[in-house]
Amino acid sequence: MSEPLAERMRPKTLDDYVGQKHLVGKDAVLRKMIEAGRISSFILWGPPGVGKTTLAQIIAHRLDTPFYTLSAVTSGVKDVREVIERAKSNRFFNSSSPILFIDEIHRFSKSQQDSLLGAVERGIVTLIGATTENPSFEVIRPLLSRCQLYVLKSLGKDDLEELLQRAVTTDVELSKRHIELRETGAMMRYSGGDARKLLNILELVVESESADEVVVTDKMVEERLQQNPLAYDKGGDMHYDIISAFIKSIRGSDPDAALYWMARMIEGGEDPQFIARRLVISAAEDIGLANPNALLLANAAFDAVMKIGWPEGRIPLAEAAVYLATSPKSNSAYMGINTALQAVKQTGNQPVPLHLRNAPTELMSSLGYHDGYKYAHDYPGNFVTQQYLPDSLQDLRLWHAQHSPVEEKQYQQMLRLWGDRYKE
């Protein structure tokens, strides 16, 4: 039995690789590293079927170094440690580190990722991770900080058309047939930007025809697949486009559009927990202090979905979506924390003022810890003017009110307490 078409068409060299020109095109950063024969640890982030595993395999063929593969779905800490021990024994003086490729690294637990950290730090292995999820949320910070991050883009229509033409003209099996790709729209739609799925669809359609001459049309594809035409790949390009449209409709205060895109996700088979998580994020990021109840309601909708399941779960999700879309909007807290993080990166670890430090020991008291601190509740209105930021940043402003009715009240309170400091 021959391999599936997607495996037969898997590129062996960078010249055969389709897409990702920003990474592997002429003079691109990853191509230069591969051609130089020495790579540093990195993580490939992108939707399914865009070439993450293929790129790792091309590196394996290109570089003269041991190459190990683990799947985060089936491997545990024990497997990681065994591979690291093998890598140690295969490391030769002045040679490149063995490469460890971990597919779906976002599925690794914290303990599994911790077990990798030492080997990556000491150069025992060069890590290549592949993930469909945002590494900022799924990969521990110490490991992420030791890896370059390369973002793979969804394959465009031209890339996918090139892949189809290459398959019907060069594949050892398909090239024996006379295949005309008269229409490709349905294949594109069903594949959702996933090259592997696209080739699987092509193979299924061609194999369903007994004649040597095959004319591929959209109607033929739809008949052979017999799928819901509204379905989409929950890991593919349309997944990201639709959730983006959903969130932007809420942010833009359009409840009709929010319900429409939610319906598209529901009909497409999206995980209800994913929708619920996005509502919670939107409530905090886009509605924020303009209506703090939005976060409570979004979180309650999440809990309701977990309790009652599907299909009834669509009702609290819809309620939350409409509530968020029709709420006043503010991203002042979101902007404030982003500005604060930027300030921390720029100014480093500023010392905590002595009066704000605890003094649980006599030594600390003798050094001035806690000395001069004013306990707010001892003063009228539970407030007293006092410096809370580091000395070098005492005039820093991070939160800027956006004048919705709720935040206007908060802003006036700050003006009353702090005076000129909060004047815009």
Short mmCIF file of N, CA, C and O in Angstrom, two decimals, residues 220-285:
data_model
loop_
_atom_site.label_atom_id
_atom_site.label_comp_id
_atom_site.label_asym_id
_atom_site.label_seq_id
_atom_site.Cartn_x
_atom_site.Cartn_y
_atom_site.Cartn_z
N MET A 220 -18.17 18.15 -7.89
CA MET A 220 -17.63 16.82 -7.62
C MET A 220 -17.05 16.74 -6.20
O MET A 220 -17.29 15.77 -5.47
N VAL A 221 -16.29 17.76 -5.82
CA VAL A 221 -15.68 17.77 -4.49
C VAL A 221 -16.75 17.75 -3.41
O VAL A 221 -16.67 16.98 -2.44
N GLU A 222 -17.77 18.59 -3.56
CA GLU A 222 -18.84 18.64 -2.56
C GLU A 222 -19.58 17.31 -2.45
O GLU A 222 -19.92 16.86 -1.35
N GLU A 223 -19.82 16.66 -3.58
CA GLU A 223 -20.51 15.37 -3.57
C GLU A 223 -19.67 14.29 -2.90
O GLU A 223 -20.18 13.44 -2.16
N ARG A 224 -18.37 14.30 -3.17
CA ARG A 224 -17.50 13.26 -2.60
C ARG A 224 -17.30 13.45 -1.10
O ARG A 224 -17.26 12.47 -0.35
N LEU A 225 -17.20 14.69 -0.69
CA LEU A 225 -16.92 14.92 0.73
C LEU A 225 -18.18 14.80 1.58
O LEU A 225 -18.14 14.33 2.71
N GLN A 226 -19.32 15.25 1.02
CA GLN A 226 -20.60 15.18 1.73
C GLN A 226 -20.49 15.76 3.14
O GLN A 226 -20.93 15.16 4.12
N GLN A 227 -19.87 16.95 3.23
CA GLN A 227 -19.72 17.61 4.51
C GLN A 227 -20.64 18.82 4.59
O GLN A 227 -21.17 19.28 3.60
N ASN A 228 -20.79 19.29 5.81
CA ASN A 228 -21.50 20.54 6.03
C ASN A 228 -20.72 21.67 5.36
O ASN A 228 -19.57 21.92 5.72
N PRO A 229 -21.29 22.36 4.37
CA PRO A 229 -20.53 23.41 3.69
C PRO A 229 -20.15 24.58 4.60
O PRO A 229 -19.30 25.37 4.25
N LEU A 230 -20.78 24.67 5.79
CA LEU A 230 -20.41 25.74 6.71
C LEU A 230 -19.28 25.34 7.64
O LEU A 230 -18.75 26.16 8.37
N ALA A 231 -18.90 24.06 7.63
CA ALA A 231 -17.85 23.58 8.51
C ALA A 231 -16.51 24.17 8.11
O ALA A 231 -16.27 24.46 6.95
N TYR A 232 -15.68 24.37 9.09
CA TYR A 232 -14.35 24.88 8.79
C TYR A 232 -13.36 24.21 9.73
O TYR A 232 -13.72 23.69 10.77
N ASP A 233 -12.09 24.27 9.36
CA ASP A 233 -11.05 23.66 10.16
C ASP A 233 -10.79 24.52 11.38
O ASP A 233 -10.36 25.65 11.27
N LYS A 234 -11.01 23.95 12.57
CA LYS A 234 -10.88 24.73 13.80
C LYS A 234 -9.44 25.08 14.11
O LYS A 234 -9.17 25.81 15.06
N GLY A 235 -8.50 24.55 13.35
CA GLY A 235 -7.11 24.93 13.54
C GLY A 235 -6.56 25.69 12.36
O GLY A 235 -5.39 26.03 12.34
N GLY A 236 -7.37 25.92 11.36
CA GLY A 236 -6.88 26.52 10.12
C GLY A 236 -7.13 28.00 10.03
O GLY A 236 -7.53 28.67 10.98
N ASP A 237 -6.92 28.51 8.83
CA ASP A 237 -6.95 29.95 8.60
C ASP A 237 -8.31 30.55 8.92
O ASP A 237 -8.42 31.60 9.55
N MET A 238 -9.41 29.87 8.50
CA MET A 238 -10.74 30.44 8.71
C MET A 238 -11.07 30.54 10.19
O MET A 238 -11.77 31.45 10.63
N HIS A 239 -10.55 29.61 10.97
CA HIS A 239 -10.72 29.65 12.43
C HIS A 239 -10.26 31.00 12.97
O HIS A 239 -10.97 31.67 13.73
N TYR A 240 -9.07 31.43 12.57
CA TYR A 240 -8.51 32.68 13.08
C TYR A 240 -9.24 33.88 12.51
O TYR A 240 -9.43 34.89 13.20
N ASP A 241 -9.66 33.80 11.26
CA ASP A 241 -10.38 34.92 10.66
C ASP A 241 -11.73 35.14 11.33
O ASP A 241 -12.13 36.28 11.58
N ILE A 242 -12.45 34.05 11.59
CA ILE A 242 -13.80 34.19 12.15
C ILE A 242 -13.76 34.65 13.60
O ILE A 242 -14.54 35.52 14.00
N ILE A 243 -12.84 34.12 14.39
CA ILE A 243 -12.78 34.59 15.79
C ILE A 243 -12.34 36.05 15.82
O ILE A 243 -12.79 36.83 16.66
N SER A 244 -11.48 36.45 14.87
CA SER A 244 -11.08 37.85 14.79
C SER A 244 -12.28 38.74 14.46
O SER A 244 -12.48 39.80 15.07
N ALA A 245 -13.10 38.30 13.50
CA ALA A 245 -14.29 39.07 13.14
C ALA A 245 -15.26 39.15 14.31
O ALA A 245 -15.90 40.19 14.54
N PHE A 246 -15.39 38.07 15.07
CA PHE A 246 -16.28 38.02 16.23
C PHE A 246 -15.85 39.04 17.28
O PHE A 246 -16.67 39.87 17.74
N ILE A 247 -14.57 39.03 17.63
CA ILE A 247 -14.08 39.94 18.66
C ILE A 247 -14.17 41.39 18.20
O ILE A 247 -14.55 42.29 18.96
N LYS A 248 -13.85 41.63 16.93
CA LYS A 248 -13.88 43.01 16.42
C LYS A 248 -15.31 43.53 16.33
O LYS A 248 -15.55 44.74 16.47
N SER A 249 -16.28 42.64 16.13
CA SER A 249 -17.68 43.05 16.11
C SER A 249 -18.14 43.46 17.51
O SER A 249 -18.88 44.44 17.67
N ILE A 250 -17.69 42.73 18.53
CA ILE A 250 -18.00 43.11 19.91
C ILE A 250 -17.35 44.45 20.24
O ILE A 250 -17.98 45.36 20.77
N ARG A 251 -16.06 44.57 19.88
CA ARG A 251 -15.34 45.82 20.15
C ARG A 251 -16.00 46.99 19.43
O ARG A 251 -16.02 48.11 19.95
N GLY A 252 -16.54 46.72 18.24
CA GLY A 252 -17.18 47.77 17.45
C GLY A 252 -18.62 48.01 17.80
O GLY A 252 -19.32 48.75 17.09
N SER A 253 -19.13 47.37 18.87
CA SER A 253 -20.50 47.57 19.38
C SER A 253 -21.56 47.20 18.35
O SER A 253 -22.55 47.91 18.17
N ASP A 254 -21.36 46.06 17.66
CA ASP A 254 -22.34 45.58 16.69
C ASP A 254 -22.84 44.20 17.13
O ASP A 254 -22.25 43.17 16.80
N PRO A 255 -23.94 44.14 17.90
CA PRO A 255 -24.43 42.85 18.41
C PRO A 255 -24.90 41.92 17.30
O PRO A 255 -24.79 40.70 17.43
N ASP A 256 -25.45 42.46 16.20
CA ASP A 256 -25.89 41.60 15.10
C ASP A 256 -24.71 40.85 14.48
O ASP A 256 -24.78 39.64 14.24
N ALA A 257 -23.62 41.57 14.22
CA ALA A 257 -22.44 40.93 13.64
C ALA A 257 -21.84 39.93 14.62
O ALA A 257 -21.39 38.84 14.24
N ALA A 258 -21.83 40.28 15.92
CA ALA A 258 -21.29 39.37 16.92
C ALA A 258 -22.06 38.05 16.94
O ALA A 258 -21.47 36.96 16.98
N LEU A 259 -23.40 38.13 16.88
CA LEU A 259 -24.22 36.92 16.86
C LEU A 259 -24.00 36.13 15.57
O LEU A 259 -23.97 34.89 15.59
N TYR A 260 -23.84 36.83 14.45
CA TYR A 260 -23.62 36.14 13.17
C TYR A 260 -22.33 35.33 13.22
O TYR A 260 -22.31 34.14 12.87
N TRP A 261 -21.22 35.97 13.66
CA TRP A 261 -19.95 35.25 13.68
C TRP A 261 -19.96 34.14 14.72
O TRP A 261 -19.33 33.09 14.52
N MET A 262 -20.68 34.34 15.82
CA MET A 262 -20.81 33.26 16.79
C MET A 262 -21.56 32.08 16.16
O MET A 262 -21.18 30.92 16.35
N ALA A 263 -22.62 32.38 15.40
CA ALA A 263 -23.36 31.31 14.73
C ALA A 263 -22.47 30.56 13.74
O ALA A 263 -22.57 29.33 13.61
N ARG A 264 -21.61 31.29 13.03
CA ARG A 264 -20.68 30.64 12.11
C ARG A 264 -19.78 29.66 12.86
O ARG A 264 -19.50 28.55 12.38
N MET A 265 -19.30 30.07 14.03
CA MET A 265 -18.44 29.19 14.82
C MET A 265 -19.20 27.97 15.33
O MET A 265 -18.70 26.85 15.30
N ILE A 266 -20.43 28.20 15.78
CA ILE A 266 -21.24 27.09 16.28
C ILE A 266 -21.53 26.08 15.18
O ILE A 266 -21.36 24.88 15.35
N GLU A 267 -21.96 26.58 14.02
CA GLU A 267 -22.25 25.69 12.90
C GLU A 267 -21.00 24.98 12.38
O GLU A 267 -21.07 23.88 11.85
N GLY A 268 -19.86 25.63 12.54
CA GLY A 268 -18.60 25.04 12.10
C GLY A 268 -18.04 24.03 13.08
O GLY A 268 -17.00 23.42 12.81
N GLY A 269 -18.68 23.85 14.22
CA GLY A 269 -18.23 22.85 15.18
C GLY A 269 -17.17 23.34 16.15
O GLY A 269 -16.44 22.54 16.73
N GLU A 270 -17.10 24.66 16.34
CA GLU A 270 -16.10 25.21 17.25
C GLU A 270 -16.34 24.75 18.68
O GLU A 270 -17.48 24.53 19.10
N ASP A 271 -15.28 24.58 19.44
CA ASP A 271 -15.34 24.22 20.85
C ASP A 271 -16.00 25.37 21.62
O ASP A 271 -15.49 26.50 21.60
N PRO A 272 -17.13 25.13 22.31
CA PRO A 272 -17.80 26.22 23.04
C PRO A 272 -16.91 26.86 24.10
O PRO A 272 -17.06 28.05 24.40
N GLN A 273 -15.99 26.09 24.68
CA GLN A 273 -15.10 26.66 25.68
C GLN A 273 -14.19 27.71 25.05
O GLN A 273 -13.82 28.69 25.69
N PHE A 274 -13.80 27.50 23.80
CA PHE A 274 -12.96 28.47 23.11
C PHE A 274 -13.72 29.79 22.95
O PHE A 274 -13.18 30.87 23.20
N ILE A 275 -14.99 29.70 22.54
CA ILE A 275 -15.80 30.91 22.39
C ILE A 275 -15.93 31.61 23.74
O ILE A 275 -15.79 32.84 23.85
N ALA A 276 -16.19 30.83 24.79
CA ALA A 276 -16.38 31.40 26.13
C ALA A 276 -15.11 32.10 26.61
O ALA A 276 -15.17 33.18 27.21
N ARG A 277 -13.95 31.49 26.35
CA ARG A 277 -12.69 32.11 26.77
C ARG A 277 -12.48 33.46 26.08
O ARG A 277 -12.04 34.42 26.69
N ARG A 278 -12.82 33.49 24.79
CA ARG A 278 -12.63 34.74 24.06
C ARG A 278 -13.56 35.84 24.58
O ARG A 278 -13.22 37.02 24.59
N LEU A 279 -14.76 35.46 25.03
CA LEU A 279 -15.68 36.44 25.61
C LEU A 279 -15.11 37.02 26.90
O LEU A 279 -15.22 38.22 27.16
N VAL A 280 -14.52 36.16 27.72
CA VAL A 280 -13.92 36.64 28.98
C VAL A 280 -12.78 37.62 28.69
O VAL A 280 -12.67 38.68 29.32
N ILE A 281 -11.94 37.27 27.70
CA ILE A 281 -10.83 38.16 27.34
C ILE A 281 -11.35 39.50 26.82
O ILE A 281 -10.87 40.57 27.19
N SER A 282 -12.37 39.43 25.96
CA SER A 282 -12.94 40.66 25.41
C SER A 282 -13.55 41.54 26.49
O SER A 282 -13.42 42.77 26.46
N ALA A 283 -14.20 40.92 27.47
CA ALA A 283 -14.82 41.69 28.55
C ALA A 283 -13.77 42.49 29.31
O ALA A 283 -14.00 43.65 29.69
N ALA A 284 -12.59 41.89 29.53
CA ALA A 284 -11.53 42.58 30.26
C ALA A 284 -10.80 43.58 29.38
O ALA A 284 -10.47 44.69 29.82
N GLU A 285 -10.55 43.20 28.12
CA GLU A 285 -9.73 44.04 27.25
C GLU A 285 -10.50 45.21 26.65
O GLU A 285 -9.98 46.33 26.57
#
